[in-house]
Amino acid sequence: MDGQPQFDISKLSMSDRQELNQFLQNETQKSNIQQTVHQLTDICFKKCVTSKISSKTLDRTEEACAQNCVNRWLDANLAIVKHLEVVRGSQ
Protein backbone atom coordinates (compact mmCIF):
# COMPACT_ATOMS: atom_id res chain seq x y z
CA MET A 1 0.00 0.00 0.00
CA ASP A 2 2.32 2.73 1.25
CA GLY A 3 5.60 0.85 0.91
CA GLN A 4 5.57 -0.28 4.54
CA PRO A 5 5.87 -4.03 5.18
CA GLN A 6 2.67 -5.60 6.48
CA PHE A 7 2.77 -7.35 9.85
CA ASP A 8 0.44 -10.17 10.87
CA ILE A 9 -0.71 -9.30 14.39
CA SER A 10 -2.08 -12.80 14.88
CA LYS A 11 1.50 -14.07 15.07
CA LEU A 12 2.14 -12.06 18.26
CA SER A 13 2.01 -13.71 21.65
CA MET A 14 -0.89 -12.76 23.94
CA SER A 15 1.39 -10.64 26.13
CA ASP A 16 2.80 -8.84 23.06
CA ARG A 17 -0.75 -8.17 21.82
CA GLN A 18 -1.68 -6.74 25.22
CA GLU A 19 1.43 -4.58 25.26
CA LEU A 20 0.70 -3.35 21.72
CA ASN A 21 -2.92 -2.64 22.67
CA GLN A 22 -1.80 -0.67 25.76
CA PHE A 23 0.69 1.29 23.65
CA LEU A 24 -2.03 2.17 21.13
CA GLN A 25 -4.40 3.25 23.92
CA ASN A 26 -1.68 5.47 25.43
CA GLU A 27 -0.91 7.05 22.05
CA THR A 28 -4.61 7.69 21.45
CA GLN A 29 -4.90 9.40 24.84
CA LYS A 30 -1.86 11.56 24.06
CA SER A 31 -3.37 12.51 20.72
CA ASN A 32 -6.69 13.42 22.35
CA ILE A 33 -4.92 15.59 24.92
CA GLN A 34 -2.93 17.34 22.20
CA GLN A 35 -6.10 18.00 20.19
CA THR A 36 -7.80 19.40 23.28
CA VAL A 37 -4.88 21.72 24.02
CA HIS A 38 -4.87 22.92 20.41
CA GLN A 39 -8.61 23.60 20.55
CA LEU A 40 -8.23 25.51 23.81
CA THR A 41 -5.36 27.54 22.39
CA ASP A 42 -7.32 28.35 19.25
CA ILE A 43 -10.48 29.37 21.12
CA CYS A 44 -8.72 31.57 23.65
CA PHE A 45 -6.38 33.13 21.07
CA LYS A 46 -9.26 34.10 18.79
CA LYS A 47 -11.24 35.47 21.73
CA CYS A 48 -8.47 37.36 23.50
CA VAL A 49 -5.75 38.42 21.08
CA THR A 50 -7.47 41.21 19.23
CA SER A 51 -4.63 43.62 18.56
CA LYS A 52 -1.91 43.37 15.98
CA ILE A 53 0.85 41.11 17.25
CA SER A 54 3.90 43.34 17.51
CA SER A 55 5.82 41.85 20.43
CA LYS A 56 6.54 38.50 21.99
CA THR A 57 4.19 39.13 24.92
CA LEU A 58 0.49 39.81 25.29
CA ASP A 59 -0.70 43.15 26.57
CA ARG A 60 -2.34 43.24 30.03
CA THR A 61 -5.91 42.92 28.81
CA GLU A 62 -5.07 40.09 26.42
CA GLU A 63 -3.15 38.25 29.12
CA ALA A 64 -5.99 38.59 31.63
CA CYS A 65 -8.52 37.50 29.02
CA ALA A 66 -6.44 34.45 28.03
CA GLN A 67 -5.96 33.46 31.65
CA ASN A 68 -9.68 33.79 32.33
CA CYS A 69 -10.52 31.88 29.14
CA VAL A 70 -8.29 28.96 30.11
CA ASN A 71 -9.65 28.92 33.67
CA ARG A 72 -13.27 28.93 32.50
CA TRP A 73 -12.53 26.22 29.94
CA LEU A 74 -10.93 24.05 32.63
CA ASP A 75 -13.86 24.70 34.99
CA ALA A 76 -16.32 23.68 32.29
CA ASN A 77 -14.43 20.48 31.51
CA LEU A 78 -14.18 19.60 35.20
CA ALA A 79 -17.93 20.10 35.58
CA ILE A 80 -18.56 17.83 32.58
CA VAL A 81 -16.28 15.11 33.96
CA LYS A 82 -17.99 15.27 37.37
CA HIS A 83 -21.41 15.05 35.72
CA LEU A 84 -20.32 12.05 33.66
CA GLU A 85 -19.05 10.35 36.83
CA VAL A 86 -22.46 10.90 38.45
CA VAL A 87 -24.26 9.56 35.39
CA ARG A 88 -21.95 6.56 35.22
CA GLY A 89 -22.48 5.86 38.93
CA SER A 90 -26.27 5.89 38.56
CA GLN A 91 -26.32 3.23 35.87
PDB file of C-alpha atoms in Angstrom:
ATOM      1  CA  MET A   1       0.000   0.000   0.000  1.00  0.00           C
ATOM      2  CA  ASP A   2       2.323   2.729   1.249  1.00  0.00           C
ATOM      3  CA  GLY A   3       5.598   0.854   0.909  1.00  0.00           C
ATOM      4  CA  GLN A   4       5.566  -0.281   4.540  1.00  0.00           C
ATOM      5  CA  PRO A   5       5.867  -4.025   5.183  1.00  0.00           C
ATOM      6  CA  GLN A   6       2.674  -5.596   6.482  1.00  0.00           C
ATOM      7  CA  PHE A   7       2.771  -7.353   9.853  1.00  0.00           C
ATOM      8  CA  ASP A   8       0.444 -10.167  10.869  1.00  0.00           C
ATOM      9  CA  ILE A   9      -0.706  -9.298  14.393  1.00  0.00           C
ATOM     10  CA  SER A  10      -2.083 -12.802  14.876  1.00  0.00           C
ATOM     11  CA  LYS A  11       1.498 -14.066  15.065  1.00  0.00           C
ATOM     12  CA  LEU A  12       2.142 -12.063  18.263  1.00  0.00           C
ATOM     13  CA  SER A  13       2.007 -13.710  21.650  1.00  0.00           C
ATOM     14  CA  MET A  14      -0.886 -12.764  23.943  1.00  0.00           C
ATOM     15  CA  SER A  15       1.389 -10.635  26.133  1.00  0.00           C
ATOM     16  CA  ASP A  16       2.799  -8.842  23.063  1.00  0.00           C
ATOM     17  CA  ARG A  17      -0.750  -8.174  21.825  1.00  0.00           C
ATOM     18  CA  GLN A  18      -1.682  -6.743  25.216  1.00  0.00           C
ATOM     19  CA  GLU A  19       1.430  -4.582  25.255  1.00  0.00           C
ATOM     20  CA  LEU A  20       0.699  -3.347  21.723  1.00  0.00           C
ATOM     21  CA  ASN A  21      -2.920  -2.637  22.669  1.00  0.00           C
ATOM     22  CA  GLN A  22      -1.801  -0.667  25.762  1.00  0.00           C
ATOM     23  CA  PHE A  23       0.685   1.291  23.650  1.00  0.00           C
ATOM     24  CA  LEU A  24      -2.034   2.173  21.133  1.00  0.00           C
ATOM     25  CA  GLN A  25      -4.396   3.251  23.920  1.00  0.00           C
ATOM     26  CA  ASN A  26      -1.680   5.468  25.429  1.00  0.00           C
ATOM     27  CA  GLU A  27      -0.910   7.052  22.055  1.00  0.00           C
ATOM     28  CA  THR A  28      -4.615   7.691  21.454  1.00  0.00           C
ATOM     29  CA  GLN A  29      -4.897   9.397  24.844  1.00  0.00           C
ATOM     30  CA  LYS A  30      -1.864  11.561  24.063  1.00  0.00           C
ATOM     31  CA  SER A  31      -3.369  12.505  20.720  1.00  0.00           C
ATOM     32  CA  ASN A  32      -6.686  13.418  22.351  1.00  0.00           C
ATOM     33  CA  ILE A  33      -4.922  15.588  24.921  1.00  0.00           C
ATOM     34  CA  GLN A  34      -2.932  17.340  22.205  1.00  0.00           C
ATOM     35  CA  GLN A  35      -6.102  17.998  20.188  1.00  0.00           C
ATOM     36  CA  THR A  36      -7.798  19.399  23.279  1.00  0.00           C
ATOM     37  CA  VAL A  37      -4.884  21.725  24.022  1.00  0.00           C
ATOM     38  CA  HIS A  38      -4.867  22.922  20.405  1.00  0.00           C
ATOM     39  CA  GLN A  39      -8.613  23.596  20.553  1.00  0.00           C
ATOM     40  CA  LEU A  40      -8.230  25.513  23.806  1.00  0.00           C
ATOM     41  CA  THR A  41      -5.362  27.541  22.388  1.00  0.00           C
ATOM     42  CA  ASP A  42      -7.319  28.351  19.255  1.00  0.00           C
ATOM     43  CA  ILE A  43     -10.477  29.365  21.119  1.00  0.00           C
ATOM     44  CA  CYS A  44      -8.718  31.571  23.653  1.00  0.00           C
ATOM     45  CA  PHE A  45      -6.384  33.126  21.075  1.00  0.00           C
ATOM     46  CA  LYS A  46      -9.265  34.096  18.789  1.00  0.00           C
ATOM     47  CA  LYS A  47     -11.240  35.468  21.729  1.00  0.00           C
ATOM     48  CA  CYS A  48      -8.467  37.361  23.503  1.00  0.00           C
ATOM     49  CA  VAL A  49      -5.754  38.421  21.080  1.00  0.00           C
ATOM     50  CA  THR A  50      -7.470  41.214  19.229  1.00  0.00           C
ATOM     51  CA  SER A  51      -4.635  43.625  18.561  1.00  0.00           C
ATOM     52  CA  LYS A  52      -1.906  43.372  15.980  1.00  0.00           C
ATOM     53  CA  ILE A  53       0.848  41.110  17.250  1.00  0.00           C
ATOM     54  CA  SER A  54       3.899  43.336  17.514  1.00  0.00           C
ATOM     55  CA  SER A  55       5.822  41.852  20.431  1.00  0.00           C
ATOM     56  CA  LYS A  56       6.539  38.497  21.992  1.00  0.00           C
ATOM     57  CA  THR A  57       4.194  39.126  24.918  1.00  0.00           C
ATOM     58  CA  LEU A  58       0.492  39.810  25.295  1.00  0.00           C
ATOM     59  CA  ASP A  59      -0.703  43.153  26.567  1.00  0.00           C
ATOM     60  CA  ARG A  60      -2.338  43.235  30.027  1.00  0.00           C
ATOM     61  CA  THR A  61      -5.913  42.916  28.814  1.00  0.00           C
ATOM     62  CA  GLU A  62      -5.074  40.093  26.421  1.00  0.00           C
ATOM     63  CA  GLU A  63      -3.153  38.251  29.122  1.00  0.00           C
ATOM     64  CA  ALA A  64      -5.989  38.593  31.627  1.00  0.00           C
ATOM     65  CA  CYS A  65      -8.525  37.495  29.016  1.00  0.00           C
ATOM     66  CA  ALA A  66      -6.445  34.447  28.031  1.00  0.00           C
ATOM     67  CA  GLN A  67      -5.959  33.459  31.652  1.00  0.00           C
ATOM     68  CA  ASN A  68      -9.681  33.793  32.327  1.00  0.00           C
ATOM     69  CA  CYS A  69     -10.524  31.879  29.137  1.00  0.00           C
ATOM     70  CA  VAL A  70      -8.293  28.963  30.112  1.00  0.00           C
ATOM     71  CA  ASN A  71      -9.645  28.920  33.670  1.00  0.00           C
ATOM     72  CA  ARG A  72     -13.272  28.933  32.502  1.00  0.00           C
ATOM     73  CA  TRP A  73     -12.534  26.220  29.944  1.00  0.00           C
ATOM     74  CA  LEU A  74     -10.928  24.049  32.625  1.00  0.00           C
ATOM     75  CA  ASP A  75     -13.857  24.704  34.989  1.00  0.00           C
ATOM     76  CA  ALA A  76     -16.323  23.675  32.293  1.00  0.00           C
ATOM     77  CA  ASN A  77     -14.427  20.479  31.512  1.00  0.00           C
ATOM     78  CA  LEU A  78     -14.178  19.600  35.198  1.00  0.00           C
ATOM     79  CA  ALA A  79     -17.933  20.098  35.575  1.00  0.00           C
ATOM     80  CA  ILE A  80     -18.557  17.828  32.580  1.00  0.00           C
ATOM     81  CA  VAL A  81     -16.282  15.107  33.963  1.00  0.00           C
ATOM     82  CA  LYS A  82     -17.991  15.275  37.366  1.00  0.00           C
ATOM     83  CA  HIS A  83     -21.413  15.050  35.723  1.00  0.00           C
ATOM     84  CA  LEU A  84     -20.317  12.047  33.661  1.00  0.00           C
ATOM     85  CA  GLU A  85     -19.051  10.347  36.825  1.00  0.00           C
ATOM     86  CA  VAL A  86     -22.459  10.903  38.452  1.00  0.00           C
ATOM     87  CA  VAL A  87     -24.260   9.561  35.388  1.00  0.00           C
ATOM     88  CA  ARG A  88     -21.945   6.556  35.216  1.00  0.00           C
ATOM     89  CA  GLY A  89     -22.478   5.860  38.927  1.00  0.00           C
ATOM     90  CA  SER A  90     -26.273   5.894  38.562  1.00  0.00           C
ATOM     91  CA  GLN A  91     -26.320   3.227  35.870  1.00  0.00           C
TER      92      GLN A  91
END
